Amino acid sequence: MSTDSALADGVREALAVDPDEFAARAEEEAEIVKQELRDGSFDNHQSIVGFEYEFYAVADGRWSEESRAGEYALMRVPRRLLELMGFEKELGLHNAEMSTSPQPLSDHGLRAQLAEVRARLEAAENTAGVEGMRLVSDGIWTIPPTGETARGYLTDCVDVDGVTVAVNMSDSVRYHAMANAGADDRWGTVVEAPGVSLAADTVMPESLITSIQPHYQVAHAETLPRHFRYALRIAGPLLALGVNSPFFPPELYDEGWDGQRVLAEGAAENRIHVFESVLNERTEDDKVRFPRDVHDVETAVDRIAGDETLVPMPEPEGTDRFDDAFATFRTKHGSYWRWVRPVFEGASRSSANARIEFRPIAAQPTVRDSIAFQAAFAGLMEALPQREHPVIRLDWETARDNFYAAVADGLGADVEWIGRDGETTTDTDAIYEDLLDHAEAGLRTAGCPEEEAASWLAPLRWRVANRTTPASWKRDRVRARLDAGDDFETAVHDTQREYIDRQSETLVEGGFSAWKDSGEAE
């Protein structure tokens, strides 16, 4: 972290920005974006894919005293180490993030995405290993740093000349400014999830969670609203396949919530609850939410520009980027937190793009499974609009209900779908056969050979066939440990260690399907 005083000065500078002037700049720049849209600046000759991948660091038991002291306990990543790994800082000091280079949607493009993630992650793991660390791909961490409590790590903060600074948060002015912005009656944040109500003075509790974010750049910006409507209809079913955060650090559960109650009443995807509750606490309107449909591209621009401002950051200094012409609008977009969101940006006119970021999916057990979600999302974005799939007629309210049903119950959720025949169905096998068949068809349309298209999606078909998700895998193991006599904290922590052990063997090259023990009850 930078010196506390310098960080506090940056926060004060951000909070001194006139919110009305900031909003006015964003509205003016929205008109620039609309004109560029009309001029075709955001059009591409083909669809493009990209990917963001978040990790957290844990002790691997080697080298440093801290690493040897706690088996897979959370660890802070030195900033110099992030630079050596070529990763970016995220909210917490334990976080690291990579973003892939955009690639054309094709078999070669997907292979390039997979190869880049594997190459950079393998190099990063080698670098982290020198410090006795391992990077973990997971939805939520449950073992706090050695000698610390999860509650203390997430809530520890200091007052620096009237500015609240979270001790374990990255030195990003924007993150720290969130803790110091807003009306006095909205001071602080609260994690609200089934069984958990954690209060904090900052947004640091959001650092419990990590995600993957597939990006899909549309070839023609004017088609983005139609793609967006389809993206909202597939959000629930894809989330149900990817749930991976069924447990919090055990000490965070409220009184009366023992292991059996958590198994019976807890959510399959607590990451959604964390992000929504922490970041919606400070504003009048919910900034993190399942978004409404958009029916034209200019409406998408207006919604970003008109979104409630939490921190009106200073006007960015100019560079040579194409989108410096709407730099404040771009900054505004940085806090436009929707589970599916449109983006308009580009470092140059030739790279300018209109894309959809798909944000509901937690980080997955292996790279192969993570890229399977990227392939599925991209394939569906290709096929559903081209084939005019009737699921676009699914009521928005039903799509939203599907999403939150998946949060609660994963693959066991009651999800409603309109099949290719136009008939409504709630049959899980029928829904995913239709969904993944169209994803595969979209990949073939993009140039993937038939066998390759099927291969990209095989990890997700396996999950459907076996009714197994990372969340259900964790829940089964915690249940078995409780039945064997373990207390809840031991059951969760030992399950987390088993997860990381399995991942150490399969993260870069293997697949989650290999984790299912032979003969294990489904």
Short mmCIF file of N, CA and C in Angstrom, two decimals, residues 107-222:
data_model
loop_
_atom_site.label_atom_id
_atom_site.label_comp_id
_atom_site.label_asym_id
_atom_site.label_seq_id
_atom_site.Cartn_x
_atom_site.Cartn_y
_atom_site.Cartn_z
N ASP A 107 -12.03 -21.33 -33.22
CA ASP A 107 -11.30 -22.35 -32.48
C ASP A 107 -9.91 -21.86 -32.13
N HIS A 108 -9.24 -21.19 -33.07
CA HIS A 108 -7.91 -20.66 -32.80
C HIS A 108 -7.97 -19.60 -31.71
N GLY A 109 -9.01 -18.76 -31.76
CA GLY A 109 -9.14 -17.72 -30.76
C GLY A 109 -9.36 -18.28 -29.37
N LEU A 110 -10.22 -19.30 -29.23
CA LEU A 110 -10.44 -19.92 -27.94
C LEU A 110 -9.19 -20.65 -27.46
N ARG A 111 -8.50 -21.28 -28.38
CA ARG A 111 -7.25 -21.94 -28.00
C ARG A 111 -6.23 -20.92 -27.50
N ALA A 112 -6.21 -19.76 -28.14
CA ALA A 112 -5.29 -18.70 -27.71
C ALA A 112 -5.66 -18.22 -26.31
N GLN A 113 -6.98 -18.10 -26.02
CA GLN A 113 -7.40 -17.71 -24.68
C GLN A 113 -6.95 -18.74 -23.65
N LEU A 114 -7.19 -20.01 -23.94
CA LEU A 114 -6.81 -21.08 -23.02
C LEU A 114 -5.30 -21.11 -22.82
N ALA A 115 -4.55 -20.99 -23.91
CA ALA A 115 -3.09 -21.05 -23.81
C ALA A 115 -2.54 -19.86 -23.03
N GLU A 116 -3.12 -18.67 -23.24
CA GLU A 116 -2.63 -17.50 -22.53
C GLU A 116 -2.88 -17.62 -21.03
N VAL A 117 -4.07 -18.06 -20.66
CA VAL A 117 -4.36 -18.22 -19.23
C VAL A 117 -3.42 -19.25 -18.62
N ARG A 118 -3.24 -20.38 -19.29
CA ARG A 118 -2.37 -21.43 -18.75
C ARG A 118 -0.93 -20.95 -18.63
N ALA A 119 -0.44 -20.28 -19.66
CA ALA A 119 0.95 -19.84 -19.64
C ALA A 119 1.20 -18.81 -18.55
N ARG A 120 0.32 -17.83 -18.45
CA ARG A 120 0.52 -16.77 -17.46
C ARG A 120 0.30 -17.29 -16.05
N LEU A 121 -0.66 -18.20 -15.88
CA LEU A 121 -0.93 -18.73 -14.55
C LEU A 121 0.22 -19.62 -14.09
N GLU A 122 0.73 -20.44 -14.99
CA GLU A 122 1.85 -21.31 -14.63
C GLU A 122 3.07 -20.48 -14.21
N ALA A 123 3.36 -19.42 -14.98
CA ALA A 123 4.47 -18.53 -14.63
C ALA A 123 4.21 -17.84 -13.30
N ALA A 124 2.97 -17.41 -13.07
CA ALA A 124 2.63 -16.73 -11.83
C ALA A 124 2.77 -17.67 -10.63
N GLU A 125 2.33 -18.92 -10.79
CA GLU A 125 2.45 -19.89 -9.71
C GLU A 125 3.92 -20.13 -9.36
N ASN A 126 4.77 -20.18 -10.38
CA ASN A 126 6.20 -20.37 -10.12
C ASN A 126 6.76 -19.19 -9.35
N THR A 127 6.32 -17.99 -9.71
CA THR A 127 6.79 -16.79 -9.01
C THR A 127 6.26 -16.74 -7.59
N ALA A 128 4.97 -17.05 -7.42
CA ALA A 128 4.38 -17.03 -6.09
C ALA A 128 4.98 -18.09 -5.19
N GLY A 129 5.36 -19.23 -5.79
CA GLY A 129 5.92 -20.32 -5.01
C GLY A 129 7.18 -19.94 -4.27
N VAL A 130 7.94 -19.01 -4.83
CA VAL A 130 9.16 -18.55 -4.16
C VAL A 130 8.85 -17.92 -2.82
N GLU A 131 7.66 -17.34 -2.68
CA GLU A 131 7.23 -16.71 -1.44
C GLU A 131 6.40 -17.65 -0.57
N GLY A 132 6.30 -18.93 -0.97
CA GLY A 132 5.50 -19.87 -0.21
C GLY A 132 4.01 -19.68 -0.41
N MET A 133 3.63 -19.22 -1.62
CA MET A 133 2.22 -18.95 -1.92
C MET A 133 1.72 -19.84 -3.05
N ARG A 134 0.41 -19.99 -3.07
CA ARG A 134 -0.27 -20.63 -4.18
C ARG A 134 -1.47 -19.75 -4.56
N LEU A 135 -1.73 -19.59 -5.85
CA LEU A 135 -2.91 -18.87 -6.30
C LEU A 135 -4.07 -19.85 -6.43
N VAL A 136 -5.21 -19.49 -5.89
CA VAL A 136 -6.37 -20.37 -5.87
C VAL A 136 -7.49 -19.78 -6.71
N SER A 137 -8.11 -20.63 -7.52
CA SER A 137 -9.27 -20.27 -8.33
C SER A 137 -10.50 -20.81 -7.63
N ASP A 138 -11.29 -19.91 -7.05
CA ASP A 138 -12.38 -20.33 -6.17
C ASP A 138 -13.37 -19.19 -6.04
N GLY A 139 -14.56 -19.47 -5.54
CA GLY A 139 -15.58 -18.44 -5.42
C GLY A 139 -15.48 -17.62 -4.15
N ILE A 140 -14.96 -18.22 -3.06
CA ILE A 140 -14.91 -17.53 -1.77
C ILE A 140 -13.87 -18.23 -0.90
N TRP A 141 -13.10 -17.48 -0.13
CA TRP A 141 -12.13 -18.11 0.77
C TRP A 141 -12.76 -18.34 2.13
N THR A 142 -12.30 -19.35 2.83
CA THR A 142 -12.90 -19.67 4.13
C THR A 142 -11.87 -19.79 5.25
N ILE A 143 -10.56 -19.83 4.93
CA ILE A 143 -9.53 -19.95 5.96
C ILE A 143 -8.80 -18.62 6.06
N PRO A 144 -8.91 -17.90 7.18
CA PRO A 144 -8.28 -16.58 7.28
C PRO A 144 -6.77 -16.68 7.40
N PRO A 145 -6.07 -15.53 7.32
CA PRO A 145 -4.61 -15.55 7.48
C PRO A 145 -4.21 -16.13 8.84
N THR A 146 -3.03 -16.71 8.88
CA THR A 146 -2.53 -17.32 10.11
C THR A 146 -2.49 -16.31 11.25
N GLY A 147 -3.05 -16.69 12.39
CA GLY A 147 -3.02 -15.82 13.55
C GLY A 147 -4.05 -14.71 13.53
N GLU A 148 -4.92 -14.69 12.55
CA GLU A 148 -5.95 -13.64 12.43
C GLU A 148 -7.32 -14.30 12.30
N THR A 149 -8.35 -13.52 12.56
CA THR A 149 -9.72 -13.98 12.33
C THR A 149 -10.21 -13.41 11.01
N ALA A 150 -11.15 -14.08 10.41
CA ALA A 150 -11.74 -13.57 9.17
C ALA A 150 -12.41 -12.23 9.42
N ARG A 151 -13.12 -12.11 10.53
CA ARG A 151 -13.82 -10.87 10.86
C ARG A 151 -12.82 -9.73 11.02
N GLY A 152 -11.74 -10.00 11.74
CA GLY A 152 -10.74 -8.96 11.95
C GLY A 152 -10.06 -8.55 10.66
N TYR A 153 -9.73 -9.53 9.82
CA TYR A 153 -9.06 -9.23 8.55
C TYR A 153 -9.95 -8.38 7.65
N LEU A 154 -11.25 -8.65 7.64
CA LEU A 154 -12.17 -7.96 6.74
C LEU A 154 -12.60 -6.60 7.26
N THR A 155 -12.51 -6.37 8.55
CA THR A 155 -13.04 -5.14 9.13
C THR A 155 -11.96 -4.20 9.66
N ASP A 156 -10.72 -4.63 9.70
CA ASP A 156 -9.65 -3.81 10.28
C ASP A 156 -9.45 -2.53 9.46
N CYS A 157 -9.53 -1.40 10.11
CA CYS A 157 -9.35 -0.12 9.42
C CYS A 157 -8.80 0.90 10.41
N VAL A 158 -8.26 2.00 9.87
CA VAL A 158 -7.70 3.06 10.70
C VAL A 158 -8.22 4.40 10.20
N ASP A 159 -8.17 5.39 11.07
CA ASP A 159 -8.55 6.75 10.71
C ASP A 159 -7.28 7.53 10.44
N VAL A 160 -7.16 8.08 9.22
CA VAL A 160 -6.00 8.88 8.85
C VAL A 160 -6.49 10.29 8.55
N ASP A 161 -6.34 11.15 9.53
CA ASP A 161 -6.76 12.55 9.37
C ASP A 161 -8.21 12.66 8.88
N GLY A 162 -9.07 11.85 9.48
CA GLY A 162 -10.49 11.91 9.15
C GLY A 162 -10.91 11.05 7.99
N VAL A 163 -9.99 10.30 7.39
CA VAL A 163 -10.29 9.41 6.28
C VAL A 163 -10.18 7.96 6.77
N THR A 164 -11.22 7.16 6.54
CA THR A 164 -11.20 5.75 6.93
C THR A 164 -10.44 4.94 5.89
N VAL A 165 -9.41 4.23 6.33
CA VAL A 165 -8.55 3.45 5.43
C VAL A 165 -8.58 1.99 5.88
N ALA A 166 -8.97 1.10 5.00
CA ALA A 166 -8.98 -0.34 5.30
C ALA A 166 -7.54 -0.86 5.26
N VAL A 167 -7.14 -1.55 6.31
CA VAL A 167 -5.75 -1.98 6.45
C VAL A 167 -5.35 -3.01 5.40
N ASN A 168 -6.27 -3.88 5.01
CA ASN A 168 -5.93 -4.99 4.12
C ASN A 168 -6.45 -4.81 2.70
N MET A 169 -6.74 -3.57 2.34
CA MET A 169 -7.23 -3.27 1.00
C MET A 169 -6.12 -2.70 0.13
N SER A 170 -6.17 -3.00 -1.17
CA SER A 170 -5.21 -2.44 -2.10
C SER A 170 -5.25 -0.91 -2.07
N ASP A 171 -4.17 -0.29 -2.53
CA ASP A 171 -4.07 1.17 -2.43
C ASP A 171 -4.76 1.87 -3.59
N SER A 172 -5.96 1.47 -3.88
CA SER A 172 -6.76 2.12 -4.91
C SER A 172 -7.61 3.21 -4.26
N VAL A 173 -7.45 4.43 -4.73
CA VAL A 173 -8.21 5.55 -4.17
C VAL A 173 -9.71 5.28 -4.28
N ARG A 174 -10.13 4.72 -5.41
CA ARG A 174 -11.57 4.50 -5.62
C ARG A 174 -12.15 3.58 -4.56
N TYR A 175 -11.47 2.48 -4.26
CA TYR A 175 -11.97 1.54 -3.27
C TYR A 175 -12.09 2.20 -1.90
N HIS A 176 -11.06 2.94 -1.50
CA HIS A 176 -11.08 3.55 -0.19
C HIS A 176 -12.07 4.72 -0.13
N ALA A 177 -12.23 5.41 -1.26
CA ALA A 177 -13.18 6.52 -1.29
C ALA A 177 -14.60 6.04 -1.05
N MET A 178 -14.91 4.80 -1.46
CA MET A 178 -16.26 4.26 -1.26
C MET A 178 -16.62 4.24 0.21
N ALA A 179 -15.62 4.00 1.07
CA ALA A 179 -15.89 3.93 2.50
C ALA A 179 -16.15 5.30 3.10
N ASN A 180 -15.78 6.34 2.39
CA ASN A 180 -15.87 7.69 2.92
C ASN A 180 -16.87 8.56 2.18
N ALA A 181 -17.62 7.95 1.27
CA ALA A 181 -18.60 8.68 0.45
C ALA A 181 -20.01 8.38 0.94
N GLY A 182 -20.94 9.21 0.49
CA GLY A 182 -22.34 8.96 0.79
C GLY A 182 -22.81 9.67 2.04
N ALA A 183 -24.09 9.61 2.28
CA ALA A 183 -24.70 10.28 3.43
C ALA A 183 -24.29 9.59 4.72
N ASP A 184 -24.29 10.36 5.82
CA ASP A 184 -23.89 9.80 7.10
C ASP A 184 -24.76 8.63 7.53
N ASP A 185 -26.05 8.68 7.16
CA ASP A 185 -26.95 7.60 7.57
C ASP A 185 -26.72 6.32 6.77
N ARG A 186 -25.82 6.38 5.78
CA ARG A 186 -25.49 5.18 5.01
C ARG A 186 -24.04 4.77 5.24
N TRP A 187 -23.47 5.22 6.34
CA TRP A 187 -22.07 4.92 6.62
C TRP A 187 -21.89 3.43 6.89
N GLY A 188 -20.81 2.88 6.34
CA GLY A 188 -20.51 1.48 6.57
C GLY A 188 -21.23 0.56 5.60
N THR A 189 -20.90 -0.71 5.69
CA THR A 189 -21.52 -1.73 4.83
C THR A 189 -21.87 -2.94 5.68
N VAL A 190 -22.71 -3.79 5.13
CA VAL A 190 -23.11 -5.01 5.81
C VAL A 190 -23.20 -6.14 4.79
N VAL A 191 -22.51 -7.23 5.05
CA VAL A 191 -22.72 -8.44 4.26
C VAL A 191 -24.00 -9.10 4.74
N GLU A 192 -24.95 -9.25 3.85
CA GLU A 192 -26.21 -9.90 4.20
C GLU A 192 -26.39 -11.11 3.29
N ALA A 193 -26.37 -12.28 3.90
CA ALA A 193 -26.55 -13.54 3.19
C ALA A 193 -27.20 -14.51 4.16
N PRO A 194 -27.77 -15.60 3.67
CA PRO A 194 -28.38 -16.56 4.59
C PRO A 194 -27.41 -17.00 5.69
N GLY A 195 -27.70 -16.60 6.93
CA GLY A 195 -26.88 -16.99 8.07
C GLY A 195 -25.75 -16.05 8.40
N VAL A 196 -25.53 -15.00 7.61
CA VAL A 196 -24.39 -14.10 7.83
C VAL A 196 -24.86 -12.66 7.77
N SER A 197 -24.41 -11.85 8.75
CA SER A 197 -24.67 -10.41 8.74
C SER A 197 -23.43 -9.73 9.32
N LEU A 198 -22.46 -9.45 8.48
CA LEU A 198 -21.17 -8.89 8.89
C LEU A 198 -21.14 -7.40 8.60
N ALA A 199 -20.99 -6.58 9.63
CA ALA A 199 -20.91 -5.14 9.47
C ALA A 199 -19.45 -4.72 9.36
N ALA A 200 -19.19 -3.71 8.53
CA ALA A 200 -17.83 -3.18 8.36
C ALA A 200 -17.91 -1.71 8.01
N ASP A 201 -16.81 -1.00 8.24
CA ASP A 201 -16.77 0.43 7.91
C ASP A 201 -16.36 0.69 6.47
N THR A 202 -15.87 -0.34 5.77
CA THR A 202 -15.40 -0.19 4.39
C THR A 202 -16.01 -1.27 3.52
N VAL A 203 -15.65 -1.27 2.22
CA VAL A 203 -16.14 -2.30 1.31
C VAL A 203 -15.23 -3.53 1.28
N MET A 204 -14.29 -3.59 2.22
CA MET A 204 -13.34 -4.70 2.27
C MET A 204 -14.00 -6.09 2.29
N PRO A 205 -15.18 -6.28 2.92
CA PRO A 205 -15.79 -7.62 2.88
C PRO A 205 -16.05 -8.16 1.48
N GLU A 206 -16.10 -7.26 0.49
CA GLU A 206 -16.27 -7.75 -0.88
C GLU A 206 -15.10 -8.63 -1.31
N SER A 207 -13.94 -8.46 -0.63
CA SER A 207 -12.76 -9.24 -1.02
C SER A 207 -12.86 -10.71 -0.61
N LEU A 208 -13.98 -11.09 -0.02
CA LEU A 208 -14.23 -12.52 0.20
C LEU A 208 -14.34 -13.28 -1.11
N ILE A 209 -14.74 -12.61 -2.21
CA ILE A 209 -15.20 -13.31 -3.40
C ILE A 209 -14.28 -13.08 -4.60
N THR A 210 -14.26 -14.05 -5.49
CA THR A 210 -13.50 -13.95 -6.74
C THR A 210 -14.32 -14.55 -7.88
N SER A 211 -14.04 -14.11 -9.10
CA SER A 211 -14.90 -14.47 -10.23
C SER A 211 -14.11 -14.67 -11.51
N ILE A 212 -14.82 -15.17 -12.52
CA ILE A 212 -14.37 -15.11 -13.91
C ILE A 212 -15.38 -14.24 -14.66
N GLN A 213 -14.90 -13.55 -15.68
CA GLN A 213 -15.79 -12.68 -16.45
C GLN A 213 -15.51 -12.82 -17.94
N PRO A 214 -16.30 -13.64 -18.64
CA PRO A 214 -16.18 -13.70 -20.10
C PRO A 214 -16.69 -12.41 -20.74
N HIS A 215 -16.01 -11.99 -21.79
CA HIS A 215 -16.44 -10.82 -22.56
C HIS A 215 -16.79 -11.27 -23.98
N TYR A 216 -17.81 -10.66 -24.54
CA TYR A 216 -18.20 -10.94 -25.93
C TYR A 216 -18.39 -9.61 -26.64
N GLN A 217 -17.52 -9.33 -27.61
CA GLN A 217 -17.64 -8.12 -28.41
C GLN A 217 -18.50 -8.42 -29.63
N VAL A 218 -19.60 -7.66 -29.76
CA VAL A 218 -20.47 -7.87 -30.91
C VAL A 218 -19.81 -7.32 -32.17
N ALA A 219 -20.10 -7.94 -33.29
CA ALA A 219 -19.53 -7.46 -34.55
C ALA A 219 -20.12 -6.10 -34.93
N HIS A 220 -21.41 -5.90 -34.69
CA HIS A 220 -22.08 -4.65 -35.03
C HIS A 220 -22.75 -4.10 -33.77
N ALA A 221 -22.36 -2.91 -33.36
CA ALA A 221 -22.82 -2.36 -32.09
C ALA A 221 -24.34 -2.26 -32.01
N GLU A 222 -25.00 -2.03 -33.13
CA GLU A 222 -26.45 -1.88 -33.09
C GLU A 222 -27.16 -3.16 -32.67
#
